[in-house]
Tab-separated table of N, CA and C in Angstrom:
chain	number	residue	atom	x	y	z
L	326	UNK	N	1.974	14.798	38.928
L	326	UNK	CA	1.699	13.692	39.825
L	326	UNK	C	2.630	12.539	39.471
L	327	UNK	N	3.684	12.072	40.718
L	327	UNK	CA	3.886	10.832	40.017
L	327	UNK	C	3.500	9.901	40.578
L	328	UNK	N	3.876	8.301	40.216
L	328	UNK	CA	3.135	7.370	40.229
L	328	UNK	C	3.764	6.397	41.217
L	329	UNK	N	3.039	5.759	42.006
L	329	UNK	CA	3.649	5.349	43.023
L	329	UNK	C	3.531	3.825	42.623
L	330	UNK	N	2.375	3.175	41.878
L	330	UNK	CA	2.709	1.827	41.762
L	330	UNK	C	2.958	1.782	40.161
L	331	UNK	N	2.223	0.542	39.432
L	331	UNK	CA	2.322	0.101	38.567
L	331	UNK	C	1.307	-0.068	37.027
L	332	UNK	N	0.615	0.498	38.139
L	332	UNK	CA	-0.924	0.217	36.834
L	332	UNK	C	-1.830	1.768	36.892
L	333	UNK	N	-2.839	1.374	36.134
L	333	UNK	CA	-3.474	2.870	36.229
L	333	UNK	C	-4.742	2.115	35.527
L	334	UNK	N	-5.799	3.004	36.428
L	334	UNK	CA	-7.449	2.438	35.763
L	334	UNK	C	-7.820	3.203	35.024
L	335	UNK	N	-8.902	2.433	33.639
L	335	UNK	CA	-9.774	3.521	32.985
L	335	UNK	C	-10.011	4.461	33.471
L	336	UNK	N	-10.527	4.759	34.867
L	336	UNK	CA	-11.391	5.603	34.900
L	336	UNK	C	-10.224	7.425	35.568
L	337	UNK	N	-9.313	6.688	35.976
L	337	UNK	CA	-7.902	7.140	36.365
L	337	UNK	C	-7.685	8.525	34.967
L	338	UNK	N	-7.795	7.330	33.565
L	338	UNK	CA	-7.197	7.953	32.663
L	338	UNK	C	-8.520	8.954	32.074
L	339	UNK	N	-9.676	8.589	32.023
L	339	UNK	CA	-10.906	9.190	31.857
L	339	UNK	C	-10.622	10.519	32.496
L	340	UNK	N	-10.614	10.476	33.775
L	340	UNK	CA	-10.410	11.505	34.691
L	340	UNK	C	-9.335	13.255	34.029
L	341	UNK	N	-8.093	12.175	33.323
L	341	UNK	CA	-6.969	13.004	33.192
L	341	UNK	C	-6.843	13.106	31.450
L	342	UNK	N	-7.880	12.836	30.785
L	342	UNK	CA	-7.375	12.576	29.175
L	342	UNK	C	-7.196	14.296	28.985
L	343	UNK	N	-7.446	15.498	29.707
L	343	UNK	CA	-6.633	16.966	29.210
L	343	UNK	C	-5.555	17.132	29.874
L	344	UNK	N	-5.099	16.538	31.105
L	344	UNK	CA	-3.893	16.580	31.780
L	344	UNK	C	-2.782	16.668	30.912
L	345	UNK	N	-2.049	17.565	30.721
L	345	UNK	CA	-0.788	17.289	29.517
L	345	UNK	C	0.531	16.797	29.659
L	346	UNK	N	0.603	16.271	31.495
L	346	UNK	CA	1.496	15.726	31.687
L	346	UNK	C	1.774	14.134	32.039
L	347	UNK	N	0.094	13.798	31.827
L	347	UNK	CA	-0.087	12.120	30.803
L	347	UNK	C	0.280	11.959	29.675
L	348	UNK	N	1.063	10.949	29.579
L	348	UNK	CA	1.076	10.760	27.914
L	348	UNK	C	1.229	9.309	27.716
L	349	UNK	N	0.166	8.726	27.172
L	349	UNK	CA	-0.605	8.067	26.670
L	349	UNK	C	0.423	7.539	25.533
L	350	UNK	N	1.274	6.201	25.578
L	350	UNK	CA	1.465	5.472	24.545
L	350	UNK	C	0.487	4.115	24.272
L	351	UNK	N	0.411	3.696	23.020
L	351	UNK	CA	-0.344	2.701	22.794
L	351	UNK	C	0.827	1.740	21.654
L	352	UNK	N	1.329	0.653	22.273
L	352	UNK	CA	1.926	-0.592	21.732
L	352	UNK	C	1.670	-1.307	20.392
L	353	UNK	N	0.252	-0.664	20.263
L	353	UNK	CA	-0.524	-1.827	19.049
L	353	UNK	C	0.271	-1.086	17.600
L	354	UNK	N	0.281	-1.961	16.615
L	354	UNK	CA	0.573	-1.867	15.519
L	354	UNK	C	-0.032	-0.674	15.050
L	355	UNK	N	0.588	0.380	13.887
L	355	UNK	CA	0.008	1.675	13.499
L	355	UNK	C	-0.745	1.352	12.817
L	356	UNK	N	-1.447	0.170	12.123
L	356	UNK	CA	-2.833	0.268	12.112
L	356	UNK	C	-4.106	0.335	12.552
L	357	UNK	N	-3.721	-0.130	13.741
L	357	UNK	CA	-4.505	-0.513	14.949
L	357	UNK	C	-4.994	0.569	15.687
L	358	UNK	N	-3.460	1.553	15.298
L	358	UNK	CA	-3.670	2.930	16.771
L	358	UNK	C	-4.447	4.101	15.552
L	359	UNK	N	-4.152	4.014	14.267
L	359	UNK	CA	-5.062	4.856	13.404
L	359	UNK	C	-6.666	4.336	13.978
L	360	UNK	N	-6.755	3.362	13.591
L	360	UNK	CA	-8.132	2.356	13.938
L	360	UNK	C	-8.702	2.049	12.346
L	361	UNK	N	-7.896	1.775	11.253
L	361	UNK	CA	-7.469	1.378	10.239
L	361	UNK	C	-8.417	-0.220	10.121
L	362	UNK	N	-7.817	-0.894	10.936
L	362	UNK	CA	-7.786	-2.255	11.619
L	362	UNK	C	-8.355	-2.699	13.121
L	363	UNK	N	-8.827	-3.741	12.869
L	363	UNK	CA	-9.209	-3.842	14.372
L	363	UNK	C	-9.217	-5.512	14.311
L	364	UNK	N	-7.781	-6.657	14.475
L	364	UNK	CA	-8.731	-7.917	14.196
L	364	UNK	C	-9.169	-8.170	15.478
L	365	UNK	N	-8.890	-8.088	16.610
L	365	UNK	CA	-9.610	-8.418	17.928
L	365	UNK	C	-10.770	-8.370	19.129
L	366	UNK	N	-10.480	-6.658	18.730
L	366	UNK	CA	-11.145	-6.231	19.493
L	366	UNK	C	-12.240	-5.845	18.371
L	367	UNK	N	-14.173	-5.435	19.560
L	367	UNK	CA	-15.280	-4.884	18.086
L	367	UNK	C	-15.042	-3.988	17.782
L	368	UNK	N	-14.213	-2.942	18.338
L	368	UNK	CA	-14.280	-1.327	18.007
L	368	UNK	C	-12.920	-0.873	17.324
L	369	UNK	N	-13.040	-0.163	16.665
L	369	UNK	CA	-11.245	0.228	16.425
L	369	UNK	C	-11.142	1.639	16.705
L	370	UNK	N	-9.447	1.670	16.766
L	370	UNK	CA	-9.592	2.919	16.994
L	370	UNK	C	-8.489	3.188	18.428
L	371	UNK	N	-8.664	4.448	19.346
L	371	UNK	CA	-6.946	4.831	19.976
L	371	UNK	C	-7.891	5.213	21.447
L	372	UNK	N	-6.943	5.335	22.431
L	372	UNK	CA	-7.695	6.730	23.687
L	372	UNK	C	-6.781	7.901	23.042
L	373	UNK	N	-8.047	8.604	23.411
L	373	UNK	CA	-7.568	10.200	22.658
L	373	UNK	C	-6.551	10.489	23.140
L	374	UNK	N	-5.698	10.776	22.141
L	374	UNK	CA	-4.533	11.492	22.684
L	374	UNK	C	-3.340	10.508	22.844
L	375	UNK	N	-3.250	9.231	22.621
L	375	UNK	CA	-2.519	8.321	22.935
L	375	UNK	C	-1.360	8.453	21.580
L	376	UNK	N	-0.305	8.489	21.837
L	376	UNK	CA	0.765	8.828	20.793
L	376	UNK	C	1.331	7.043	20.192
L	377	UNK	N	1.378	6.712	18.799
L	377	UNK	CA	1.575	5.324	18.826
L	377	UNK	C	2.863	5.342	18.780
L	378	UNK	N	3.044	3.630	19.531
L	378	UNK	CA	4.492	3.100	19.902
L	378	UNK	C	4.780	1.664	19.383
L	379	UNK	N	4.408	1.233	18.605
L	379	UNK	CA	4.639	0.133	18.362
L	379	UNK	C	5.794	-0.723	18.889
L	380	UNK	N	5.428	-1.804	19.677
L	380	UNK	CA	5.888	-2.594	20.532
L	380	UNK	C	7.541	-3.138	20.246
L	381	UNK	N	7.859	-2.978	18.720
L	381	UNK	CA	8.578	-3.958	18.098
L	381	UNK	C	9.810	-1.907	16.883
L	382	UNK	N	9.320	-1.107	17.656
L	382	UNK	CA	9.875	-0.178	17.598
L	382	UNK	C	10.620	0.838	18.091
L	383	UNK	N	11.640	1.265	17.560
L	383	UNK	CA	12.669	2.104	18.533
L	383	UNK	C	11.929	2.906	19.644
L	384	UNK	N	12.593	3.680	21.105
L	384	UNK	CA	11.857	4.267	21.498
L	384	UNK	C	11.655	6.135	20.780
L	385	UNK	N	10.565	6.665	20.691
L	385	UNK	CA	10.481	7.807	19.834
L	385	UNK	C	11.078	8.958	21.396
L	386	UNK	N	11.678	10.213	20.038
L	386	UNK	CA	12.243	10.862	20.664
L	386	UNK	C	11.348	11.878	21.588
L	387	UNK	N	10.131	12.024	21.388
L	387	UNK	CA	9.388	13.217	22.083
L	387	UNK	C	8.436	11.822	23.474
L	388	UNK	N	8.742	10.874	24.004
L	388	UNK	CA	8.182	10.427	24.839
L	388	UNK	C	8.564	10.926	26.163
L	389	UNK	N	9.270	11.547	26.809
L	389	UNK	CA	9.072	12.272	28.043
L	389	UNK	C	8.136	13.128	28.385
L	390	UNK	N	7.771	12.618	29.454
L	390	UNK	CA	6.522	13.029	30.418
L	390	UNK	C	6.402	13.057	31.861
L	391	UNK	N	5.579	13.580	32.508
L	391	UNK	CA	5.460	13.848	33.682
L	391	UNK	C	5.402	12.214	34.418
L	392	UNK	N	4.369	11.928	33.604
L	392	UNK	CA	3.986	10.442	33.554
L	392	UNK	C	3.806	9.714	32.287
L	393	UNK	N	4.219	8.818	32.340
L	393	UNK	CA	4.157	7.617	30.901
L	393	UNK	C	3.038	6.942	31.271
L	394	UNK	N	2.075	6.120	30.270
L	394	UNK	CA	1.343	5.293	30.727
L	394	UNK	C	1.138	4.385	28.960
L	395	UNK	N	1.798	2.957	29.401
L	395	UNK	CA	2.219	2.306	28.202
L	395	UNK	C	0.376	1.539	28.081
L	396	UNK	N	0.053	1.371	26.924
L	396	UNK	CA	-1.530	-0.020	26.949
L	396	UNK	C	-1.012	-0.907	25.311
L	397	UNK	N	-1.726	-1.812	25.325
L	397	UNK	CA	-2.102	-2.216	23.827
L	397	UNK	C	-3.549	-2.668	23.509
L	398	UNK	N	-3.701	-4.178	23.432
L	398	UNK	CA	-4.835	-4.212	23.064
L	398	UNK	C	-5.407	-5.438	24.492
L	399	UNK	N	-4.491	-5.880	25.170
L	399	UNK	CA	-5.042	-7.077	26.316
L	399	UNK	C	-3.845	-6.150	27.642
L	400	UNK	N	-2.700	-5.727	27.481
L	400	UNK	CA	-1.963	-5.494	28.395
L	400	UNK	C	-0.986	-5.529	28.672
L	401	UNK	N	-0.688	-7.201	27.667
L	401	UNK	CA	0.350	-7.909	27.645
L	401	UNK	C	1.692	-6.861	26.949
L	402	UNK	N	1.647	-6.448	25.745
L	402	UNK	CA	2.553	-5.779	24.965
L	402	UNK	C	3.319	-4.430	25.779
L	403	UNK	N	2.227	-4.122	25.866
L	403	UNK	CA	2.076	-2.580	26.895
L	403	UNK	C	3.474	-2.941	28.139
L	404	UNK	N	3.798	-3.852	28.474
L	404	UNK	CA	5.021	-4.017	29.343
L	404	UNK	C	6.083	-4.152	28.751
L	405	UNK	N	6.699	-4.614	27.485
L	405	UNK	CA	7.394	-4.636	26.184
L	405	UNK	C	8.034	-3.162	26.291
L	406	UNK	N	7.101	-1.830	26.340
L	406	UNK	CA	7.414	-0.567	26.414
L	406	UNK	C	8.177	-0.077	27.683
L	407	UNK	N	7.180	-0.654	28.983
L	407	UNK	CA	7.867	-0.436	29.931
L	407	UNK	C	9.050	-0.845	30.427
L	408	UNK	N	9.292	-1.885	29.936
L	408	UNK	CA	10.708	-2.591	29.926
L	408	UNK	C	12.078	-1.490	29.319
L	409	UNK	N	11.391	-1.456	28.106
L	409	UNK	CA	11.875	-0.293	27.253
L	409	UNK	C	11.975	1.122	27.994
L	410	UNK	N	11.502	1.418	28.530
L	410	UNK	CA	11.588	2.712	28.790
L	410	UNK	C	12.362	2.398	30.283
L	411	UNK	N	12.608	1.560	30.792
L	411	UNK	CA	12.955	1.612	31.980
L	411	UNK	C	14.814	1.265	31.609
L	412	UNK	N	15.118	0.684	30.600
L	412	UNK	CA	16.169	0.385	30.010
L	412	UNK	C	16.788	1.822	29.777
L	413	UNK	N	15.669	2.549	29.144
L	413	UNK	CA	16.445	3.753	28.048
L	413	UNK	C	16.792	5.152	29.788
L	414	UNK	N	16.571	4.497	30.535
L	414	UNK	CA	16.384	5.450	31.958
L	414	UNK	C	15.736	6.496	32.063
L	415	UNK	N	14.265	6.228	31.619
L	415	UNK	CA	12.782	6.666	31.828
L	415	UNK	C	12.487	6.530	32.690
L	416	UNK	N	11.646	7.556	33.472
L	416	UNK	CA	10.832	7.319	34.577
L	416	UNK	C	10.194	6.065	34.682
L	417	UNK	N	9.527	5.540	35.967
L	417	UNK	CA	8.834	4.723	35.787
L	417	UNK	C	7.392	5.040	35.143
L	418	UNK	N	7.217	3.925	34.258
L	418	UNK	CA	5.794	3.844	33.178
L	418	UNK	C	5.124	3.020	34.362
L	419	UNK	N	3.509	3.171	33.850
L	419	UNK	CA	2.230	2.600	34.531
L	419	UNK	C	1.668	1.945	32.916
L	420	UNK	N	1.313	0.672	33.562
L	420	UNK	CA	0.760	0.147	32.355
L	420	UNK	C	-0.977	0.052	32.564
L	421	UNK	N	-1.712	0.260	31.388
L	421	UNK	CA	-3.455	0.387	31.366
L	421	UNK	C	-3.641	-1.088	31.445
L	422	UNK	N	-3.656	-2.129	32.528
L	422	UNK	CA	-4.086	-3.332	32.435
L	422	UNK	C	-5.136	-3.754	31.313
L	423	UNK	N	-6.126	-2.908	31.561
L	423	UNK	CA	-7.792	-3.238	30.563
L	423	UNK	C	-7.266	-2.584	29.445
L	424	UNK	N	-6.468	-1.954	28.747
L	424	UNK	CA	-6.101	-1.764	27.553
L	424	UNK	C	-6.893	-1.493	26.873
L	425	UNK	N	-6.749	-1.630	25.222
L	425	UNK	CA	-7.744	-1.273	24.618
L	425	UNK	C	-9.209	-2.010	24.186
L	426	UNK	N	-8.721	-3.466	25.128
L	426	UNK	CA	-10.038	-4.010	24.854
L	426	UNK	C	-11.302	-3.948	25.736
L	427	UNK	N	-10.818	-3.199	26.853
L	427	UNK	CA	-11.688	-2.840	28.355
L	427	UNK	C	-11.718	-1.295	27.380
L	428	UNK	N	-11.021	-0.602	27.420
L	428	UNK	CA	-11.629	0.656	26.597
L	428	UNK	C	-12.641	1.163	25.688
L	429	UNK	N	-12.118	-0.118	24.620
L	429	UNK	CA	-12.818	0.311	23.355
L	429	UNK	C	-14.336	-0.396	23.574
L	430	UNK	N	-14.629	-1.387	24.591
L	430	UNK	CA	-15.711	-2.063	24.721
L	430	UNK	C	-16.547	-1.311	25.824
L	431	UNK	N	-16.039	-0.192	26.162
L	431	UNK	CA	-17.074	0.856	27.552
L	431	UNK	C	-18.214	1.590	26.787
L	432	UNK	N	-19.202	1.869	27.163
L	432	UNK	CA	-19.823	2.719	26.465
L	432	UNK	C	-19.786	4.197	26.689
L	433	UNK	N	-18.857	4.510	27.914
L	433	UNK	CA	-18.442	6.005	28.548
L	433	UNK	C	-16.616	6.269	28.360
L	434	UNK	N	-16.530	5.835	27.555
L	434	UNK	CA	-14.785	5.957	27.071
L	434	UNK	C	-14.927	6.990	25.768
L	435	UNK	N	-14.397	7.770	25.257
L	435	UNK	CA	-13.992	8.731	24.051
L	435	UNK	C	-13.478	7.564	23.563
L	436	UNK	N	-13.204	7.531	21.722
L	436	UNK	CA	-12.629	7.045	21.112
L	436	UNK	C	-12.101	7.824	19.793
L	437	UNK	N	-10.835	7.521	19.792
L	437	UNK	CA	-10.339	8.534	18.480
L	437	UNK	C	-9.897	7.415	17.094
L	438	UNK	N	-10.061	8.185	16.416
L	438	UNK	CA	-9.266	7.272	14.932
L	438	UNK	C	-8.820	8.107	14.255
């Protein structure tokens, strides 16, 4: 499937977390995406399956996908990637607006650490 706009909803990604041609980056610091750490948000911790990307890091070599879908922890960072990936001449990325703080605060979301 590809993506015709720009964003993608929880419930979007809920829907597709076995789809294997989502792939799920997460921006936040690798402590954050272990779930090591959490200073912001109450919960710590990743969406399953989300491969970490830290915002302020090269792009990794196994990120091609059917679809990209960049998040962090508000939204903001999560475009940092897409920028990035649109530079490195990546498909277009969809960013998780509600990120991980609309995630990790659902009570019907999976959570990995």
């Amino acid at each position: 499937m590809s993506r015709t706009d720009d964003t993608i909803t929880a419930e979007e990604i809920l829907a597709r977390l076995d789809d294997p041609t989502l792939r799920l980056l997460d921006a936040r610091s690798r402590v954050r995406w272990l779930g090591d750490e959490e200073p912001l948000d109450p919960v710590a911790g990743r969406i399953p399956g989300a491969r970490s990307w830290f915002y302020e890091e090269a792009l990794p070599a196994d990120v091609p996908a059917a679809e990209l879908v960049a998040y962090c922890g508000s939204g903001v960072t999560a475009c940092i990637l897409t920028m990035g990936m649109q530079l490195a001449g990546l498909p277009a990325a969809a960013v998780y607006d509600g990120s991980w703080t609309e995630w990790g605060g659902r009570s019907d979301t999976p959570i990995e650490v």
